[in-house]
Coordinates of C-alpha atoms in Angstrom, one line a residue:
M1 CA 26.8 39.9 -29.5
L2 CA 27.1 43.7 -30.4
F3 CA 24.7 46.3 -29.3
D4 CA 23.5 49.4 -31.0
N5 CA 25.8 51.8 -29.2
P6 CA 24.0 55.1 -30.1
T7 CA 20.8 53.7 -28.6
L8 CA 22.5 52.1 -25.7
F9 CA 24.1 55.4 -24.7
N10 CA 21.1 57.5 -25.3
V11 CA 19.2 55.2 -23.0
L12 CA 22.1 55.5 -20.5
L13 CA 21.7 59.2 -20.4
V14 CA 18.0 58.9 -19.7
Q15 CA 18.8 56.5 -16.9
A16 CA 21.6 58.8 -15.4
L17 CA 19.0 61.8 -15.4
A18 CA 16.3 59.7 -13.9
A19 CA 18.6 58.2 -11.2
A20 CA 19.8 61.8 -10.2
L21 CA 16.2 63.1 -10.0
L22 CA 14.9 60.0 -8.1
F23 CA 17.7 60.3 -5.5
L24 CA 17.0 63.9 -5.0
A25 CA 13.3 63.4 -4.8
L26 CA 13.7 60.6 -2.1
S27 CA 16.3 62.2 0.0
G28 CA 15.1 65.9 -0.3
W29 CA 16.8 69.2 -0.2
R30 CA 17.0 69.4 3.6
S31 CA 19.4 66.3 4.1
G32 CA 22.5 65.9 5.9
P33 CA 25.9 66.8 4.4
A34 CA 26.9 63.4 3.4
T35 CA 23.7 62.9 1.4
R36 CA 24.1 66.3 -0.2
W37 CA 27.5 65.2 -1.5
A38 CA 25.8 61.9 -2.7
Q39 CA 23.2 64.1 -4.6
A40 CA 26.2 66.1 -6.1
C41 CA 27.6 62.7 -7.2
M42 CA 24.4 61.6 -9.0
G43 CA 24.0 65.1 -10.5
A44 CA 27.6 65.3 -11.8
N45 CA 27.3 62.0 -13.4
A46 CA 24.0 62.8 -15.1
L47 CA 25.7 66.1 -16.3
G48 CA 28.6 64.2 -17.8
W49 CA 26.5 61.9 -19.9
L50 CA 24.5 64.9 -21.0
L51 CA 27.7 66.6 -22.2
I52 CA 28.8 63.4 -24.0
E53 CA 25.6 63.2 -26.0
A54 CA 25.8 66.9 -26.7
S55 CA 29.4 66.6 -28.0
A56 CA 28.2 63.8 -30.5
N57 CA 25.6 66.3 -31.9
Q58 CA 27.8 69.4 -32.0
P59 CA 31.4 68.2 -33.3
E60 CA 32.6 71.9 -33.4
L61 CA 32.2 72.0 -29.7
A62 CA 33.5 68.6 -29.0
R63 CA 36.7 69.7 -27.3
G64 CA 35.1 71.9 -24.6
L65 CA 32.0 69.6 -24.1
Q66 CA 34.0 66.4 -23.8
T67 CA 36.6 67.9 -21.4
L68 CA 33.7 69.3 -19.2
A69 CA 32.1 65.8 -19.2
M70 CA 35.3 64.3 -18.1
V71 CA 35.6 66.9 -15.3
A72 CA 31.9 66.0 -14.3
F73 CA 32.7 62.3 -14.2
S74 CA 35.6 62.9 -12.0
A75 CA 34.0 65.4 -9.8
G76 CA 31.1 63.0 -9.3
L77 CA 33.5 60.3 -8.0
S78 CA 35.1 63.0 -5.7
A79 CA 31.8 63.9 -4.4
L80 CA 30.9 60.4 -3.6
W81 CA 34.3 60.0 -1.8
W82 CA 33.4 63.0 0.3
A83 CA 30.1 61.5 1.2
L84 CA 31.9 58.3 2.3
Q85 CA 34.2 60.4 4.6
L86 CA 31.0 61.5 6.6
W87 CA 29.3 58.1 6.5
L88 CA 32.5 55.9 7.2
L89 CA 34.9 58.4 9.0
R90 CA 37.9 59.9 7.2
R91 CA 40.4 58.0 5.0
R92 CA 43.5 59.4 3.4
G93 CA 43.4 60.9 -0.1
L94 CA 41.8 64.2 0.4
W95 CA 44.2 66.2 -1.7
L96 CA 44.2 63.4 -4.5
M97 CA 40.5 63.4 -4.8
A98 CA 40.3 67.2 -4.7
A99 CA 42.8 67.7 -7.4
A100 CA 41.7 64.9 -9.6
P101 CA 38.9 66.7 -11.6
L102 CA 41.2 69.6 -12.4
L103 CA 44.3 67.6 -13.3
L104 CA 42.1 65.2 -15.4
G105 CA 40.4 68.2 -17.2
L106 CA 43.7 70.1 -17.8
G107 CA 45.4 67.1 -19.5
Y108 CA 42.4 66.0 -21.6
G109 CA 41.7 69.5 -22.8
I110 CA 45.2 70.5 -23.7
H111 CA 46.0 67.3 -25.6
F112 CA 42.4 66.9 -27.1
H113 CA 43.7 67.4 -30.7
D114 CA 47.4 66.5 -30.2
S115 CA 47.0 62.9 -29.2
V116 CA 43.6 60.9 -28.9
S117 CA 45.7 58.0 -27.4
F118 CA 47.0 60.2 -24.6
R119 CA 43.9 62.0 -23.6
L120 CA 42.0 58.8 -23.5
A121 CA 44.6 56.9 -21.5
W122 CA 45.0 60.0 -19.1
S123 CA 41.2 60.4 -18.5
Q124 CA 40.5 56.6 -17.9
A125 CA 43.6 56.1 -15.6
W126 CA 42.4 59.0 -13.4
L127 CA 38.9 57.8 -13.2
G128 CA 40.1 54.3 -12.5
L129 CA 42.5 55.6 -9.7
Q130 CA 39.4 57.5 -8.2
C131 CA 37.4 54.2 -8.3
L132 CA 40.2 52.5 -6.5
M133 CA 40.3 55.1 -3.7
L134 CA 36.4 54.7 -3.5
T135 CA 36.9 50.9 -3.3
L136 CA 39.4 51.2 -0.5
S137 CA 37.1 53.6 1.4
L138 CA 34.2 51.2 1.2
S139 CA 36.2 47.9 1.9
L140 CA 38.5 48.9 4.7
P141 CA 37.4 48.5 8.4
R142 CA 37.1 51.5 10.6
P143 CA 40.2 52.2 12.5
P144 CA 40.2 50.6 15.9
Q145 CA 40.5 54.0 17.8
E146 CA 37.3 55.0 16.3
L147 CA 35.5 52.0 17.8
H148 CA 36.6 53.0 21.3
P149 CA 33.6 53.2 23.7
D150 CA 34.5 56.6 25.0
M151 CA 34.8 58.3 21.6
S152 CA 32.5 61.2 20.9
A153 CA 29.0 59.8 21.1
T154 CA 27.7 62.0 18.3
A155 CA 30.4 60.7 15.9
A156 CA 29.6 57.2 16.7
E157 CA 25.9 57.5 16.2
L158 CA 26.1 59.3 12.9
Q159 CA 27.8 56.4 11.2
P160 CA 25.0 54.0 10.3
S161 CA 27.4 52.6 7.8
S162 CA 29.6 50.9 10.4
V163 CA 26.8 48.5 11.4
S164 CA 25.3 47.8 8.0
L165 CA 27.3 46.4 5.0
R166 CA 24.3 46.2 2.5
W167 CA 24.8 49.6 1.1
R168 CA 28.6 49.2 1.1
A169 CA 28.3 46.1 -0.9
L170 CA 26.1 47.5 -3.5
L171 CA 28.3 50.6 -4.0
L172 CA 31.3 48.2 -4.3
S173 CA 29.4 46.3 -6.9
A174 CA 28.8 49.6 -8.8
I175 CA 32.3 51.0 -8.5
V176 CA 34.6 48.1 -9.0
P177 CA 33.4 47.1 -12.4
I178 CA 33.6 50.7 -13.7
G179 CA 37.1 51.1 -12.2
L180 CA 38.3 47.8 -13.9
I181 CA 36.9 48.9 -17.3
C182 CA 38.5 52.4 -17.0
L183 CA 41.9 50.9 -16.0
L184 CA 41.6 48.4 -18.8
R185 CA 40.8 50.9 -21.4
A186 CA 43.6 53.1 -20.3
A187 CA 46.2 50.1 -20.5
L188 CA 45.0 49.0 -23.8
T189 CA 45.3 52.5 -25.3
A190 CA 48.6 53.3 -23.6
A191 CA 50.0 50.0 -25.0
G192 CA 48.7 50.7 -28.4
L193 CA 46.7 47.5 -28.4
Q194 CA 43.4 49.1 -29.2
D195 CA 42.4 51.8 -31.6
A196 CA 42.0 55.0 -29.5
S197 CA 39.7 56.6 -31.9
G198 CA 37.3 53.7 -31.6
L199 CA 37.3 53.8 -27.9
A200 CA 36.9 57.6 -27.7
N201 CA 33.9 57.8 -29.8
L202 CA 31.4 55.8 -27.7
H203 CA 28.8 55.8 -30.5
L204 CA 31.0 53.7 -32.8
T205 CA 30.3 49.9 -33.1
G206 CA 32.6 47.8 -31.0
A207 CA 32.5 45.3 -28.1
A208 CA 34.5 47.5 -25.8
N209 CA 32.3 50.4 -26.1
S210 CA 29.2 48.1 -25.7
L211 CA 30.7 46.5 -22.5
L212 CA 31.3 50.0 -21.0
G213 CA 27.8 51.1 -21.7
L214 CA 26.4 47.8 -20.1
T215 CA 28.7 48.2 -17.2
V216 CA 27.6 51.8 -16.6
H217 CA 23.9 50.7 -16.8
W218 CA 24.6 48.3 -14.0
S219 CA 26.6 50.7 -12.0
L220 CA 23.9 53.4 -12.0
T221 CA 21.2 50.8 -10.8
A222 CA 23.5 49.4 -8.0
G223 CA 24.8 52.8 -7.2
L224 CA 21.3 54.4 -6.7
L225 CA 20.1 51.5 -4.5
G226 CA 23.2 51.8 -2.4
L227 CA 22.9 55.5 -2.0
V228 CA 19.3 55.2 -1.1
L229 CA 20.1 52.6 1.7
A230 CA 22.9 54.8 2.9
W231 CA 20.6 57.9 3.1
R232 CA 17.9 55.8 4.9
G233 CA 20.5 54.8 7.5
E234 CA 21.6 58.3 7.9
A235 CA 18.1 59.6 8.5
E236 CA 17.2 56.8 10.9
A237 CA 20.5 57.6 12.9
E238 CA 19.7 61.2 13.0
L239 CA 16.1 60.5 14.4
A240 CA 17.7 58.2 17.0
R241 CA 20.1 60.9 17.9
L242 CA 17.3 63.6 18.2
A243 CA 15.4 61.3 20.3
Q244 CA 18.2 61.1 22.9
T245 CA 19.1 64.9 22.7
D246 CA 17.9 67.7 24.8
S247 CA 16.1 69.9 22.3
L248 CA 17.2 73.2 24.0
T249 CA 21.0 72.6 24.6
G250 CA 21.8 69.9 22.0
L251 CA 23.3 67.8 24.8
A252 CA 22.3 64.2 25.7
D253 CA 19.1 64.0 27.8
A254 CA 19.0 62.3 31.2
R255 CA 18.2 58.9 29.8
A256 CA 21.0 58.9 27.1
F257 CA 23.5 60.2 29.6
A258 CA 22.8 57.3 31.8
A259 CA 22.9 54.8 29.1
R260 CA 26.2 56.1 27.6
S261 CA 27.8 56.3 31.0
V262 CA 27.9 52.5 31.2
A263 CA 30.6 52.2 28.6
L264 CA 32.7 54.8 30.1
I265 CA 32.4 53.4 33.6
S266 CA 33.1 49.8 32.2
M267 CA 36.1 51.1 30.4
A268 CA 37.5 52.8 33.4
R269 CA 37.2 49.8 35.6
R270 CA 38.6 47.5 33.0
H271 CA 41.6 49.6 32.6
Q272 CA 41.8 50.7 36.2
E273 CA 41.6 54.4 35.0
P274 CA 40.3 57.3 37.1
L275 CA 36.8 58.7 36.2
A276 CA 35.0 61.8 37.5
L277 CA 31.4 62.9 37.5
V278 CA 30.9 66.8 37.6
L279 CA 27.4 68.2 38.3
L280 CA 26.8 71.8 37.3
D281 CA 23.8 73.8 38.3
L282 CA 22.9 77.4 37.0
D283 CA 22.7 79.8 40.0
H284 CA 19.5 81.9 40.4
L285 CA 17.7 80.5 37.3
K286 CA 14.3 81.5 38.9
A287 CA 15.6 85.0 39.2
I288 CA 16.6 85.0 35.5
N289 CA 13.1 83.8 34.5
A290 CA 11.5 86.6 36.6
S291 CA 13.7 89.2 35.3
H292 CA 14.0 88.2 31.7
G293 CA 11.1 86.0 31.1
N294 CA 11.1 82.1 30.4
E295 CA 12.7 82.9 27.0
G296 CA 15.6 84.7 28.8
G297 CA 16.0 81.5 31.1
D298 CA 16.0 79.2 28.1
R299 CA 18.6 81.4 26.4
A300 CA 20.8 81.2 29.5
L301 CA 20.4 77.3 29.5
A302 CA 21.3 77.0 25.9
L303 CA 24.4 79.3 26.3
F304 CA 25.4 77.3 29.4
G305 CA 25.0 74.0 27.4
S306 CA 27.1 75.5 24.5
C307 CA 29.9 76.4 26.8
I308 CA 30.0 73.0 28.3
Q309 CA 30.2 71.3 25.0
A310 CA 32.9 73.7 23.8
Q311 CA 35.1 73.2 27.0
M312 CA 34.8 69.6 27.7
R313 CA 37.4 67.4 26.5
L314 CA 37.1 65.0 23.6
G315 CA 35.9 61.6 24.8
D316 CA 33.9 63.1 27.7
L317 CA 30.2 62.9 28.1
A318 CA 28.0 65.8 28.8
G319 CA 24.2 65.9 29.2
R320 CA 21.4 68.0 30.6
I321 CA 20.3 65.6 33.4
G322 CA 17.6 68.0 35.1
P323 CA 15.7 71.2 34.5
E324 CA 18.8 73.4 35.5
E325 CA 21.4 70.6 36.1
F326 CA 24.1 69.3 33.9
G327 CA 26.6 66.6 34.1
V328 CA 30.0 65.9 32.6
L329 CA 31.4 62.5 32.9
M330 CA 35.2 62.8 32.6
A331 CA 37.3 59.8 31.5
R332 CA 40.9 59.3 32.6
C333 CA 40.6 62.3 34.9
D334 CA 42.6 63.0 37.8
A335 CA 41.8 65.5 40.7
Q336 CA 42.8 68.5 38.6
G337 CA 40.5 67.6 35.8
P338 CA 37.3 68.9 37.3
E339 CA 38.9 72.1 38.5
A340 CA 40.5 72.7 35.0
L341 CA 37.1 72.2 33.4
D342 CA 35.6 74.6 35.9
A343 CA 38.2 77.2 35.2
R344 CA 37.6 77.0 31.5
L345 CA 33.9 77.1 31.9
R346 CA 33.9 80.1 34.1
T347 CA 36.2 82.0 31.8
A348 CA 33.9 81.2 28.8
L349 CA 30.8 82.2 30.5
A350 CA 32.4 85.4 31.7
Q351 CA 33.1 86.3 28.0
R352 CA 29.9 85.1 26.4
A353 CA 27.1 85.7 28.7
P354 CA 27.3 89.5 28.8
A355 CA 27.8 89.9 25.1
E356 CA 25.2 87.2 24.0
L357 CA 22.6 87.5 26.9
G358 CA 23.2 91.1 28.3
F359 CA 23.6 89.8 31.9
E360 CA 26.1 87.6 33.6
L361 CA 25.7 83.9 34.5
A362 CA 27.1 81.8 37.4
Y363 CA 26.9 78.3 38.4
S364 CA 27.6 75.9 41.4
G365 CA 29.3 72.6 40.8
G366 CA 30.1 69.4 42.7
W367 CA 32.1 66.5 41.6
A368 CA 32.8 62.9 42.8
K369 CA 35.2 60.3 41.6
L370 CA 34.4 56.6 40.6
R371 CA 35.2 54.3 43.6
H372 CA 35.5 50.5 43.8
G373 CA 32.0 49.9 45.3
D374 CA 30.0 52.0 42.8
R375 CA 27.4 50.0 41.0
D376 CA 26.5 52.5 38.3
I377 CA 26.2 56.2 37.5
E378 CA 23.6 56.7 40.3
D379 CA 26.1 55.9 43.0
L380 CA 28.4 58.4 41.6
K381 CA 25.8 60.9 41.2
R382 CA 24.6 60.8 44.7
R383 CA 28.0 61.8 46.1
A384 CA 28.3 64.5 43.3
E385 CA 25.0 66.0 44.3
T386 CA 26.0 66.1 48.0
A387 CA 29.1 68.1 46.9
L388 CA 26.9 70.4 44.7
Y389 CA 24.6 71.1 47.8
E390 CA 27.5 71.9 49.8
A391 CA 28.7 74.4 47.1
K392 CA 25.3 76.0 47.1
R393 CA 25.4 76.3 50.9
G394 CA 28.8 77.8 50.8
G395 CA 27.8 80.7 48.8
R396 CA 27.3 79.4 45.2
A397 CA 29.5 80.1 42.2
R398 CA 32.0 77.6 43.3
L399 CA 33.1 74.0 42.7
Q400 CA 33.0 71.5 45.6
A401 CA 34.5 68.0 45.6
E402 CA 32.6 65.1 47.3
P403 CA 33.0 64.7 51.1
G404 CA 36.0 62.9 52.3
L405 CA 37.7 62.9 48.8
Q406 CA 41.3 61.9 49.2
D407 CA 43.4 63.3 46.3

């Protein structure tokens, strides 16, 4: 059964434009970076089909318009790959996906009039290779180290894709057929088994072109549904993160800190690794509020939280667990760990506070290490608070270890 290919591809253009506009309308302008890359993918795809149709109506501009169309299709696949890096964590292939649109466009444009067979095989092979890269990104499991319980909590929470396979399956069903069609067209053209001129002009009657058009129709539908589900997962994960985040500092709030500490404590006990809790309390916050107003106090707390986040190690957990009290749970931490964090933090505060606040900041700290009889974070916290009170009684602006701690 042969289809009216001009009509088929005209309808395809309308579908591509509608899909891009619908996804933009649903996800909005103020989306996360992954969704913005997905929006770019849909927009580039629609632009590609628009340029293909324009080249059919303006033969004198065919070289430039078709070359730009191929670059747009390739750029759309690269944009989708970048979206997957944010939704599924990073894969190899950055330079390949970044260079693909440029290399495809150069080869296609330079040989546009020289060899129809070469430019068609060249462009279809590149598009097929990019689809293969996307297929691998969607189908490969996350690396084991990225599933480790003591990884950065934010990185884990912002990967809704890791627990839902529905949108990944939809995207695979959209990308795999397109990739296979592109590679098949490239192979047939390169081997001389198919007339390149017939394949290059999509409006010509032919089963191969009709199959391509129908496949793209399906891929646009499945791809749109997959991206909508991925965006929804990203939005829900971001709302969940915000619900567990202190709005002033961006750190975990007290409830989230306690919940996430369970995994770190369990891991430390399972592998018999040291773990320490450091409590930090801004000195003289009431005096800061009196001198600089509540806004000045909030700015001081926000800066302190920013310094903690910048100076803590990857894999540690930090949170604002009281009005002016912060906690850092340090995994695989020996006795020198809290002291090293304290030194980095005081240096950072000394550099940033006068420049950003106009006054200096100091804090007191106390820390305790995980012991065999500790039931949960509260047992650890009680001893760290005792050390913190000792630091305050000893003159403030110092770090104190828990009583009786043996290094």
